[in-house]
Amino acid sequence: PEVPFDTFRVFEWATSSAKELDFGENARSEFFIDSSWTFLNHGAFGGSLREITRYGDEWRRFCETQPLRFYDRVLLPHLVHSHRALGKFINCEPVDVVLVPNATTALNAVMRSLVQGSDDNILMLDVGYGAIKKVCETVCRGLGATADVVPISESLLSAAVDDGEPSSVDDILVGAVESSLQGNTTYKVVVLDHTTSNTGLNLPVEKIARVCKEYGCIVVVDGAHGLLARDLDMRAMAQCGVDFYAGNCHKWLASNKGLGFMWTNAKDAVKPVVISHGYDDGYLSSFMWDGCRDYSAALTLPYLLQFWDSVGQARVREYQKKILVGALR
């Protein structure tokens, strides 16, 4: 759909300027980060790009010139456009992904939808995100189900001090999950982080998901740190047995705050936390418009994704790896 104001500047930024972007010190001006800091932990809450923030401001101003026109006439076609852009970026059908305020919102919806009784037990990892542990524990407690934790940290530590033949990290992680699934408790849901928040582990979610499926589990991936930092392919995730994937745009993708997404191939199984006008009219409708709030971050998504495609996703990850290896040395 046509944007209702001039977009020449953001288009040039997302195409020509992006292709010429140098990383490191030369890219500092793209962000608002205080230049007196060397900010190592970008993944925690993210740093918004200056130009995408300016573009979001344009949307906010347009909204306030005539709010009724914006919410009743303009908003929904542009949200659909953003869904289509994201679907292409993560290789899925746009009807299988919804935009949400953040990954925590999405995972609240998933857990509250899946856990419906005392037999709907959850298995999660000790390296999982603290907020999601609380979500799982709270939902289970209210229904008499259990939320058990796999001691991944102990498994890795034991392997590190073992004098025997060393095992790969992937084998250790898969083995620890499978051992828990072989126990006395039957689990309905297994929650995995794609990249762990505090410990920075890239979990082999595809391998673990295949094992979980052998035990009939629903696999939920907390991908808060996945988008851009990892090469996301939702069709490949589905083939491995992943049922739900929740991610954030405000971390590595550097969107404005208040933008995440949820993908699933089990759309009928999940309901939103917020019930509004579109509720009970399908997956997209139920999640897409949940009231009068700031949708500007979602509306900037097409140009933001175009920017990173122009920069080159592989080039971004190669630079990240180079910096990490250099720091370790």
Coordinates of C-alpha atoms in Angstrom, one line a residue:
P1 CA 0.0 0.0 0.0
E2 CA 1.1 3.6 -0.6
V3 CA 2.7 5.3 2.4
P4 CA 0.8 8.5 3.1
F5 CA 3.9 10.7 3.2
D6 CA 7.2 11.1 1.5
T7 CA 9.5 8.1 1.9
F8 CA 12.4 9.0 -0.4
R9 CA 14.8 9.5 2.5
V10 CA 14.1 6.2 4.3
F11 CA 14.2 4.4 0.9
E12 CA 17.6 5.8 0.1
W13 CA 18.8 4.8 3.6
A14 CA 17.4 1.3 3.3
T15 CA 19.0 0.7 -0.1
S16 CA 21.9 2.8 -1.3
S17 CA 23.2 3.9 2.1
A18 CA 22.9 0.4 3.6
K19 CA 25.0 -1.2 0.9
E20 CA 27.8 1.2 1.7
L21 CA 27.6 0.8 5.5
D22 CA 30.9 0.1 7.3
F23 CA 30.8 -1.7 10.6
G24 CA 32.5 -0.8 13.9
E25 CA 33.2 2.8 14.7
N26 CA 31.9 4.0 11.3
A27 CA 28.4 2.6 12.1
R28 CA 28.1 4.4 15.5
S29 CA 26.3 7.3 13.9
E30 CA 23.5 5.0 12.9
F31 CA 22.5 4.6 16.5
F32 CA 21.7 6.8 19.6
I33 CA 24.2 5.0 21.9
D34 CA 26.2 7.4 24.0
S35 CA 29.6 7.6 22.4
S36 CA 31.3 7.6 25.8
W37 CA 30.3 4.0 26.2
T38 CA 31.7 0.9 24.5
F39 CA 28.4 -1.0 24.6
L40 CA 29.1 -4.8 24.4
N41 CA 25.7 -6.2 25.3
H42 CA 23.5 -5.0 22.4
G43 CA 21.3 -8.1 22.7
A44 CA 19.9 -7.2 26.1
F45 CA 17.4 -4.5 25.0
G46 CA 18.8 -3.5 21.7
G47 CA 19.7 -0.1 20.3
S48 CA 17.3 1.5 17.8
L49 CA 18.5 2.8 14.5
R50 CA 18.3 6.6 14.1
E51 CA 16.7 6.5 10.7
I52 CA 14.1 3.9 11.5
T53 CA 13.2 6.0 14.6
R54 CA 12.7 9.1 12.5
Y55 CA 10.5 7.1 10.1
G56 CA 8.5 5.9 13.0
D57 CA 8.0 9.5 14.2
E58 CA 6.6 10.2 10.7
W59 CA 4.0 7.5 11.3
R60 CA 3.1 8.8 14.8
R61 CA 2.7 12.3 13.4
F62 CA 0.5 11.1 10.6
C63 CA -1.7 9.1 13.1
E64 CA -2.3 12.2 15.3
T65 CA -3.3 14.4 12.3
Q66 CA -6.5 12.3 12.0
P67 CA -6.6 9.3 14.3
L68 CA -9.9 8.0 13.0
R69 CA -8.6 7.9 9.5
F70 CA -5.4 6.2 10.6
Y71 CA -6.9 3.4 12.8
D72 CA -10.0 2.8 10.6
R73 CA -8.6 3.2 7.1
V74 CA -4.8 3.2 6.9
L75 CA -3.4 0.9 9.6
L76 CA -4.6 -2.6 8.7
P77 CA -3.4 -2.7 5.1
H78 CA 0.1 -1.5 6.2
L79 CA 0.2 -4.1 9.0
V80 CA -0.6 -6.8 6.4
H81 CA 2.3 -5.4 4.3
S82 CA 4.6 -5.7 7.4
H83 CA 3.5 -9.4 7.9
R84 CA 4.3 -10.2 4.3
A85 CA 7.7 -8.5 4.5
L86 CA 8.6 -10.5 7.7
G87 CA 7.3 -13.7 6.2
K88 CA 9.7 -13.4 3.3
F89 CA 12.6 -12.5 5.7
I90 CA 12.1 -15.6 7.8
N91 CA 10.9 -17.9 5.0
C92 CA 7.3 -18.6 6.0
E93 CA 3.8 -17.9 4.8
P94 CA 2.7 -14.5 6.0
V95 CA -0.5 -16.0 7.4
D96 CA 1.7 -18.1 9.8
V97 CA 3.3 -15.2 11.6
V98 CA 1.8 -12.4 13.7
L99 CA 3.4 -9.2 15.1
V100 CA 3.3 -8.7 18.9
P101 CA 4.8 -6.2 21.3
N102 CA 7.6 -8.6 22.3
A103 CA 8.5 -12.3 22.6
T104 CA 7.3 -12.4 26.2
T105 CA 3.8 -11.4 25.2
A106 CA 3.8 -14.2 22.6
L107 CA 5.0 -16.8 25.0
N108 CA 2.4 -15.8 27.5
A109 CA -0.2 -16.5 24.9
V110 CA 1.3 -19.8 23.9
M111 CA 1.7 -21.2 27.5
R112 CA -1.8 -20.0 28.6
S113 CA -3.2 -21.7 25.5
L114 CA -1.4 -25.0 25.7
V115 CA -1.6 -25.6 29.4
Q116 CA -5.2 -26.4 30.2
G117 CA -5.1 -29.0 32.9
S118 CA -3.0 -30.8 35.5
D119 CA -1.5 -33.3 33.0
D120 CA -0.2 -30.5 30.7
N121 CA 3.4 -30.5 32.1
I122 CA 6.2 -28.3 30.8
L123 CA 9.9 -29.0 30.5
M124 CA 12.3 -26.1 30.2
L125 CA 16.1 -25.6 30.6
D126 CA 17.9 -24.0 33.5
V127 CA 19.6 -21.6 31.1
G128 CA 16.2 -20.3 29.9
Y129 CA 15.1 -16.7 30.3
G130 CA 14.0 -15.8 33.8
A131 CA 10.7 -14.2 32.7
I132 CA 9.6 -17.2 30.7
K133 CA 10.4 -19.5 33.6
K134 CA 8.0 -17.4 35.7
V135 CA 5.4 -17.6 32.9
C136 CA 5.6 -21.4 32.8
E137 CA 5.7 -21.9 36.6
T138 CA 2.7 -19.5 37.1
V139 CA 0.5 -21.1 34.5
C140 CA 1.3 -24.6 35.7
R141 CA 0.8 -23.8 39.4
G142 CA -2.7 -22.4 38.7
L143 CA -3.8 -25.7 37.0
G144 CA -1.9 -28.2 39.1
A145 CA 0.6 -29.1 36.3
T146 CA 4.4 -29.1 36.8
A147 CA 7.1 -27.0 35.2
D148 CA 10.4 -29.0 35.5
V149 CA 13.9 -27.8 34.7
V150 CA 16.6 -29.6 32.8
P151 CA 20.0 -29.0 34.5
I152 CA 21.9 -28.1 31.3
S153 CA 24.6 -26.2 33.2
E154 CA 25.4 -29.3 35.3
S155 CA 25.7 -31.5 32.2
L156 CA 28.1 -29.1 30.5
L157 CA 30.2 -28.7 33.7
S158 CA 30.4 -32.4 34.2
A159 CA 31.5 -32.9 30.6
A160 CA 34.2 -30.2 31.0
V161 CA 35.9 -32.1 33.9
D162 CA 35.4 -35.6 32.5
D163 CA 38.7 -37.3 31.7
G164 CA 37.0 -39.5 29.1
E165 CA 36.5 -39.0 25.4
P166 CA 35.1 -35.4 24.9
S167 CA 31.5 -35.1 23.6
S168 CA 30.2 -32.3 21.4
V169 CA 28.2 -29.6 23.1
D170 CA 25.2 -30.5 20.9
D171 CA 25.4 -34.1 22.0
I172 CA 25.5 -33.1 25.7
L173 CA 22.5 -30.8 25.3
V174 CA 20.4 -33.2 23.3
G175 CA 21.3 -36.0 25.7
A176 CA 20.3 -34.0 28.8
V177 CA 16.9 -33.2 27.4
E178 CA 16.3 -36.8 26.2
S179 CA 17.2 -38.1 29.7
S180 CA 14.6 -35.8 31.2
L181 CA 12.0 -37.0 28.7
Q182 CA 12.7 -40.6 29.6
G183 CA 11.8 -39.9 33.3
N184 CA 8.6 -40.6 35.1
T185 CA 6.8 -37.3 34.1
T186 CA 5.0 -37.0 30.8
Y187 CA 5.5 -33.6 29.2
K188 CA 3.2 -31.8 26.9
V189 CA 5.4 -28.8 26.1
V190 CA 9.2 -28.4 25.9
V191 CA 10.5 -24.8 25.9
L192 CA 13.9 -24.1 24.3
D193 CA 15.9 -20.9 23.9
H194 CA 17.4 -20.4 20.4
T195 CA 20.2 -18.4 22.0
T196 CA 20.3 -18.2 25.8
S197 CA 20.1 -14.7 27.3
N198 CA 22.6 -14.8 30.1
T199 CA 25.0 -17.5 28.9
G200 CA 25.0 -16.9 25.2
L201 CA 24.6 -20.5 24.1
N202 CA 23.4 -21.2 20.6
L203 CA 21.2 -24.3 21.3
P204 CA 20.8 -27.0 18.7
V205 CA 17.0 -26.5 18.7
E206 CA 16.5 -28.5 15.5
K207 CA 18.2 -31.6 16.9
I208 CA 16.5 -31.3 20.3
A209 CA 13.1 -30.7 18.6
R210 CA 13.4 -34.0 16.6
V211 CA 14.0 -35.9 19.9
C212 CA 11.1 -34.1 21.6
K213 CA 8.8 -35.2 18.8
E214 CA 9.7 -38.8 19.4
Y215 CA 8.0 -38.3 22.8
G216 CA 5.0 -36.5 21.4
C217 CA 5.9 -33.1 22.8
I218 CA 4.9 -29.6 21.5
V219 CA 8.1 -27.7 20.9
V220 CA 8.2 -24.0 21.7
V221 CA 11.3 -21.9 20.9
D222 CA 12.1 -18.6 22.7
G223 CA 13.9 -16.9 19.9
A224 CA 14.2 -13.4 21.5
H225 CA 17.8 -13.3 20.4
G226 CA 17.3 -15.0 17.0
L227 CA 16.3 -12.5 14.4
L228 CA 19.3 -11.3 12.3
A229 CA 21.8 -12.9 14.8
R230 CA 20.8 -16.3 13.4
D231 CA 19.8 -17.4 9.9
L232 CA 16.0 -17.9 10.6
D233 CA 14.1 -20.3 8.3
M234 CA 10.7 -21.2 9.7
R235 CA 10.0 -23.8 7.1
A236 CA 13.1 -25.7 8.1
M237 CA 12.1 -25.2 11.8
A238 CA 8.7 -26.8 11.1
Q239 CA 10.4 -29.8 9.4
C240 CA 12.5 -30.4 12.5
G241 CA 9.4 -30.4 14.7
V242 CA 9.3 -26.8 16.1
D243 CA 5.6 -25.8 16.7
F244 CA 6.0 -22.2 18.0
Y245 CA 8.8 -19.6 17.6
A246 CA 8.6 -16.3 19.3
G247 CA 11.2 -13.5 18.6
N248 CA 12.0 -9.8 19.1
C249 CA 12.8 -7.1 16.5
H250 CA 14.1 -4.6 19.0
K251 CA 17.3 -6.6 19.8
W252 CA 19.6 -7.5 17.0
L253 CA 17.3 -6.1 14.2
A254 CA 17.5 -2.7 16.0
S255 CA 13.8 -1.7 15.5
N256 CA 12.1 0.7 17.8
K257 CA 10.9 -0.9 21.1
G258 CA 7.5 -2.6 21.2
L259 CA 7.9 -5.1 18.3
G260 CA 8.2 -8.8 18.3
F261 CA 6.7 -11.7 16.3
M262 CA 5.3 -15.2 16.7
W263 CA 5.3 -18.0 14.1
T264 CA 3.4 -21.2 14.4
N265 CA 2.2 -24.1 12.3
A266 CA -0.5 -24.8 14.9
K267 CA -2.6 -21.6 14.6
D268 CA -5.8 -23.1 16.0
A269 CA -4.0 -24.0 19.2
V270 CA -3.1 -20.5 20.4
K271 CA -5.2 -17.5 21.5
P272 CA -4.0 -14.0 22.3
V273 CA -3.7 -12.7 25.9
V274 CA -5.6 -9.6 24.9
I275 CA -9.1 -10.1 23.6
S276 CA -10.2 -7.4 21.3
H277 CA -12.2 -6.7 18.1
G278 CA -10.5 -9.3 16.0
Y279 CA -10.8 -12.1 18.5
D280 CA -12.2 -15.5 17.4
D281 CA -11.9 -14.5 13.7
G282 CA -8.8 -16.4 12.9
Y283 CA -5.1 -16.4 14.0
L284 CA -4.1 -13.1 12.2
S285 CA -7.2 -11.2 13.1
S286 CA -7.0 -12.2 16.8
F287 CA -3.5 -10.9 17.2
M288 CA -3.2 -8.1 14.6
W289 CA -5.2 -5.4 16.2
D290 CA -5.5 -5.5 20.0
G291 CA -6.6 -1.9 20.7
C292 CA -5.5 1.7 20.3
R293 CA -1.8 1.7 20.8
D294 CA 1.4 2.8 19.1
Y295 CA 1.9 0.6 16.0
S296 CA 4.7 2.7 14.5
A297 CA 7.4 0.1 15.1
A298 CA 5.4 -2.5 13.2
L299 CA 4.8 -0.1 10.3
T300 CA 8.5 0.6 9.9
L301 CA 9.3 -3.1 9.5
P302 CA 9.3 -3.3 5.7
Y303 CA 12.0 -0.7 5.3
L304 CA 13.9 -2.0 8.3
L305 CA 14.1 -5.5 6.8
Q306 CA 15.1 -4.0 3.4
F307 CA 17.9 -2.2 5.2
W308 CA 19.4 -5.4 6.7
D309 CA 18.9 -7.2 3.4
S310 CA 20.9 -4.4 1.7
V311 CA 23.6 -4.5 4.3
G312 CA 23.8 -8.3 3.9
Q313 CA 22.7 -10.6 6.7
A314 CA 25.7 -13.0 6.1
R315 CA 28.0 -10.0 6.3
V316 CA 26.6 -9.0 9.6
R317 CA 27.1 -12.4 11.1
E318 CA 30.6 -12.7 9.7
Y319 CA 31.5 -9.4 11.4
Q320 CA 29.9 -10.5 14.7
K321 CA 32.0 -13.7 14.6
K322 CA 35.2 -11.8 13.8
I323 CA 34.6 -9.4 16.8
L324 CA 33.9 -12.3 19.1
V325 CA 36.9 -14.3 18.1
G326 CA 39.1 -11.2 18.5
A327 CA 37.7 -10.6 22.0
L328 CA 38.5 -14.2 23.0
R329 CA 42.0 -13.8 21.9

